[in-house]
Amino acid sequence: MFKISSISQTYITPVTVDVPDGKGGSDKHKFAVVFKRLPQDDLDELHRRLNRDKLHEGETLLSDDEVLDQVVTGWQDVLDTNDHPLEFNPENFAALKNVFPTRPTLVTAFFESIKTAKRKN
């Protein structure tokens, strides 16, 4: 039985960001991101806005920031400089996205989570 009302509007995905350490290696930073479960129509629109050939006149491609602002609703295991849980809010999210390569890693994690869901079904 498929009960639509029982499906959560968000889901959690583990993420590992490999931040260059300045010594030729990287430090692995692990946390979980909470993604919004987009309706199929919204996913189709998102994919369209990421395809230059399908843009309507006057539209521009979505940036990584714009994608993330649409799909990320929270996180777990993100800490401040004193090792306290960092509240998810626009200012803190902007700061996290500004740590390279967090932004592209989160975008990749979102699209991988969709592929995984398609494979499992």
PDB file of C-alpha atoms in Angstrom:
ATOM      1  CA  MET A   1       0.000   0.000   0.000  1.00  0.00           C
ATOM      2  CA  PHE A   2       1.295   3.451  -0.881  1.00  0.00           C
ATOM      3  CA  LYS A   3       0.000   6.078   1.536  1.00  0.00           C
ATOM      4  CA  ILE A   4       1.028   9.510   0.253  1.00  0.00           C
ATOM      5  CA  SER A   5       0.289  11.306   3.522  1.00  0.00           C
ATOM      6  CA  SER A   6       2.869   9.176   5.346  1.00  0.00           C
ATOM      7  CA  ILE A   7       5.815  10.305   3.204  1.00  0.00           C
ATOM      8  CA  SER A   8       8.136  12.724   4.967  1.00  0.00           C
ATOM      9  CA  GLN A   9       8.627  16.112   3.323  1.00  0.00           C
ATOM     10  CA  THR A  10      12.388  15.924   4.027  1.00  0.00           C
ATOM     11  CA  TYR A  11      15.111  13.287   4.144  1.00  0.00           C
ATOM     12  CA  ILE A  12      18.607  13.135   5.618  1.00  0.00           C
ATOM     13  CA  THR A  13      21.716  12.329   3.593  1.00  0.00           C
ATOM     14  CA  PRO A  14      25.251  11.856   4.945  1.00  0.00           C
ATOM     15  CA  VAL A  15      27.859  14.118   3.349  1.00  0.00           C
ATOM     16  CA  THR A  16      31.651  14.120   3.460  1.00  0.00           C
ATOM     17  CA  VAL A  17      33.433  17.283   2.374  1.00  0.00           C
ATOM     18  CA  ASP A  18      37.130  16.845   1.543  1.00  0.00           C
ATOM     19  CA  VAL A  19      38.607  20.231   2.443  1.00  0.00           C
ATOM     20  CA  PRO A  20      42.178  20.779   1.168  1.00  0.00           C
ATOM     21  CA  ASP A  21      44.544  20.920   4.157  1.00  0.00           C
ATOM     22  CA  GLY A  22      47.322  22.989   2.570  1.00  0.00           C
ATOM     23  CA  LYS A  23      49.766  20.057   2.757  1.00  0.00           C
ATOM     24  CA  GLY A  24      48.731  18.293  -0.440  1.00  0.00           C
ATOM     25  CA  GLY A  25      45.996  16.302   1.270  1.00  0.00           C
ATOM     26  CA  SER A  26      42.559  16.958   2.618  1.00  0.00           C
ATOM     27  CA  ASP A  27      40.599  16.833   5.851  1.00  0.00           C
ATOM     28  CA  LYS A  28      37.352  14.905   5.762  1.00  0.00           C
ATOM     29  CA  HIS A  29      34.424  16.740   7.366  1.00  0.00           C
ATOM     30  CA  LYS A  30      31.334  14.586   7.835  1.00  0.00           C
ATOM     31  CA  PHE A  31      27.836  15.789   8.616  1.00  0.00           C
ATOM     32  CA  ALA A  32      24.269  15.145   7.518  1.00  0.00           C
ATOM     33  CA  VAL A  33      22.212  17.450   5.363  1.00  0.00           C
ATOM     34  CA  VAL A  34      18.423  17.624   5.387  1.00  0.00           C
ATOM     35  CA  PHE A  35      17.019  17.831   1.859  1.00  0.00           C
ATOM     36  CA  LYS A  36      13.497  18.840   0.931  1.00  0.00           C
ATOM     37  CA  ARG A  37      11.601  16.088  -0.855  1.00  0.00           C
ATOM     38  CA  LEU A  38      10.614  17.984  -3.990  1.00  0.00           C
ATOM     39  CA  PRO A  39       7.520  17.011  -5.955  1.00  0.00           C
ATOM     40  CA  GLN A  40       8.304  15.550  -9.376  1.00  0.00           C
ATOM     41  CA  ASP A  41       7.086  18.730 -11.111  1.00  0.00           C
ATOM     42  CA  ASP A  42       9.598  20.787  -9.090  1.00  0.00           C
ATOM     43  CA  LEU A  43      12.399  18.308  -9.883  1.00  0.00           C
ATOM     44  CA  ASP A  44      11.547  18.523 -13.579  1.00  0.00           C
ATOM     45  CA  GLU A  45      11.663  22.329 -13.383  1.00  0.00           C
ATOM     46  CA  LEU A  46      14.980  22.206 -11.516  1.00  0.00           C
ATOM     47  CA  HIS A  47      16.500  19.960 -14.186  1.00  0.00           C
ATOM     48  CA  ARG A  48      15.139  22.222 -16.916  1.00  0.00           C
ATOM     49  CA  ARG A  49      16.698  25.300 -15.287  1.00  0.00           C
ATOM     50  CA  LEU A  50      20.058  23.490 -15.247  1.00  0.00           C
ATOM     51  CA  ASN A  51      19.960  22.740 -18.985  1.00  0.00           C
ATOM     52  CA  ARG A  52      21.007  25.702 -21.138  1.00  0.00           C
ATOM     53  CA  ASP A  53      19.121  24.319 -24.165  1.00  0.00           C
ATOM     54  CA  LYS A  54      15.803  24.269 -22.270  1.00  0.00           C
ATOM     55  CA  LEU A  55      15.881  27.748 -20.760  1.00  0.00           C
ATOM     56  CA  HIS A  56      13.074  30.116 -21.672  1.00  0.00           C
ATOM     57  CA  GLU A  57      13.933  33.506 -23.095  1.00  0.00           C
ATOM     58  CA  GLY A  58      15.374  35.755 -20.387  1.00  0.00           C
ATOM     59  CA  GLU A  59      16.093  32.887 -17.963  1.00  0.00           C
ATOM     60  CA  THR A  60      19.554  32.072 -16.699  1.00  0.00           C
ATOM     61  CA  LEU A  61      20.984  28.806 -15.475  1.00  0.00           C
ATOM     62  CA  LEU A  62      20.507  28.196 -11.779  1.00  0.00           C
ATOM     63  CA  SER A  63      23.656  28.610  -9.710  1.00  0.00           C
ATOM     64  CA  ASP A  64      24.733  26.076  -7.099  1.00  0.00           C
ATOM     65  CA  ASP A  65      23.582  28.553  -4.433  1.00  0.00           C
ATOM     66  CA  GLU A  66      20.129  28.803  -5.968  1.00  0.00           C
ATOM     67  CA  VAL A  67      19.810  25.019  -6.145  1.00  0.00           C
ATOM     68  CA  LEU A  68      20.900  24.595  -2.535  1.00  0.00           C
ATOM     69  CA  ASP A  69      18.596  27.335  -1.300  1.00  0.00           C
ATOM     70  CA  GLN A  70      15.708  25.390  -2.858  1.00  0.00           C
ATOM     71  CA  VAL A  71      16.579  21.949  -1.514  1.00  0.00           C
ATOM     72  CA  VAL A  72      18.451  22.238   1.815  1.00  0.00           C
ATOM     73  CA  THR A  73      16.312  22.701   4.919  1.00  0.00           C
ATOM     74  CA  GLY A  74      18.732  21.812   7.701  1.00  0.00           C
ATOM     75  CA  TRP A  75      21.726  19.826   8.896  1.00  0.00           C
ATOM     76  CA  GLN A  76      23.045  17.651  11.668  1.00  0.00           C
ATOM     77  CA  ASP A  77      26.547  17.474  13.151  1.00  0.00           C
ATOM     78  CA  VAL A  78      27.673  20.927  12.011  1.00  0.00           C
ATOM     79  CA  LEU A  79      29.556  22.562  14.871  1.00  0.00           C
ATOM     80  CA  ASP A  80      30.755  26.059  15.675  1.00  0.00           C
ATOM     81  CA  THR A  81      34.332  26.913  16.717  1.00  0.00           C
ATOM     82  CA  ASN A  82      33.539  25.844  20.305  1.00  0.00           C
ATOM     83  CA  ASP A  83      32.225  22.432  19.178  1.00  0.00           C
ATOM     84  CA  HIS A  84      28.608  23.381  19.903  1.00  0.00           C
ATOM     85  CA  PRO A  85      25.867  22.487  17.410  1.00  0.00           C
ATOM     86  CA  LEU A  86      25.519  25.273  14.874  1.00  0.00           C
ATOM     87  CA  GLU A  87      21.971  26.453  14.226  1.00  0.00           C
ATOM     88  CA  PHE A  88      20.791  26.142  10.651  1.00  0.00           C
ATOM     89  CA  ASN A  89      19.848  29.606   9.432  1.00  0.00           C
ATOM     90  CA  PRO A  90      20.557  31.630   6.260  1.00  0.00           C
ATOM     91  CA  GLU A  91      23.682  33.292   7.687  1.00  0.00           C
ATOM     92  CA  ASN A  92      25.260  30.041   8.915  1.00  0.00           C
ATOM     93  CA  PHE A  93      24.254  28.227   5.741  1.00  0.00           C
ATOM     94  CA  ALA A  94      25.922  30.932   3.630  1.00  0.00           C
ATOM     95  CA  ALA A  95      29.089  30.594   5.725  1.00  0.00           C
ATOM     96  CA  LEU A  96      29.117  26.811   5.285  1.00  0.00           C
ATOM     97  CA  LYS A  97      28.576  27.049   1.519  1.00  0.00           C
ATOM     98  CA  ASN A  98      31.510  29.466   1.331  1.00  0.00           C
ATOM     99  CA  VAL A  99      33.963  26.821   2.603  1.00  0.00           C
ATOM    100  CA  PHE A 100      35.348  25.270  -0.582  1.00  0.00           C
ATOM    101  CA  PRO A 101      34.397  22.633  -1.752  1.00  0.00           C
ATOM    102  CA  THR A 102      31.248  22.391   0.384  1.00  0.00           C
ATOM    103  CA  ARG A 103      28.926  24.004  -2.173  1.00  0.00           C
ATOM    104  CA  PRO A 104      29.644  21.624  -5.081  1.00  0.00           C
ATOM    105  CA  THR A 105      29.761  18.674  -2.673  1.00  0.00           C
ATOM    106  CA  LEU A 106      26.247  19.466  -1.414  1.00  0.00           C
ATOM    107  CA  VAL A 107      24.887  19.871  -4.941  1.00  0.00           C
ATOM    108  CA  THR A 108      26.410  16.524  -5.912  1.00  0.00           C
ATOM    109  CA  ALA A 109      24.990  14.897  -2.762  1.00  0.00           C
ATOM    110  CA  PHE A 110      21.501  16.136  -3.609  1.00  0.00           C
ATOM    111  CA  PHE A 111      21.561  14.788  -7.160  1.00  0.00           C
ATOM    112  CA  GLU A 112      23.163  11.522  -6.015  1.00  0.00           C
ATOM    113  CA  SER A 113      20.373  11.139  -3.440  1.00  0.00           C
ATOM    114  CA  ILE A 114      17.812  11.401  -6.237  1.00  0.00           C
ATOM    115  CA  LYS A 115      19.669   8.819  -8.356  1.00  0.00           C
ATOM    116  CA  THR A 116      19.848   6.471  -5.355  1.00  0.00           C
ATOM    117  CA  ALA A 117      16.112   6.816  -4.751  1.00  0.00           C
ATOM    118  CA  LYS A 118      15.405   6.038  -8.420  1.00  0.00           C
ATOM    119  CA  ARG A 119      17.652   2.943  -8.316  1.00  0.00           C
ATOM    120  CA  LYS A 120      16.002   1.635  -5.143  1.00  0.00           C
ATOM    121  CA  ASN A 121      12.493   1.896  -6.607  1.00  0.00           C
TER     122      ASN A 121
END
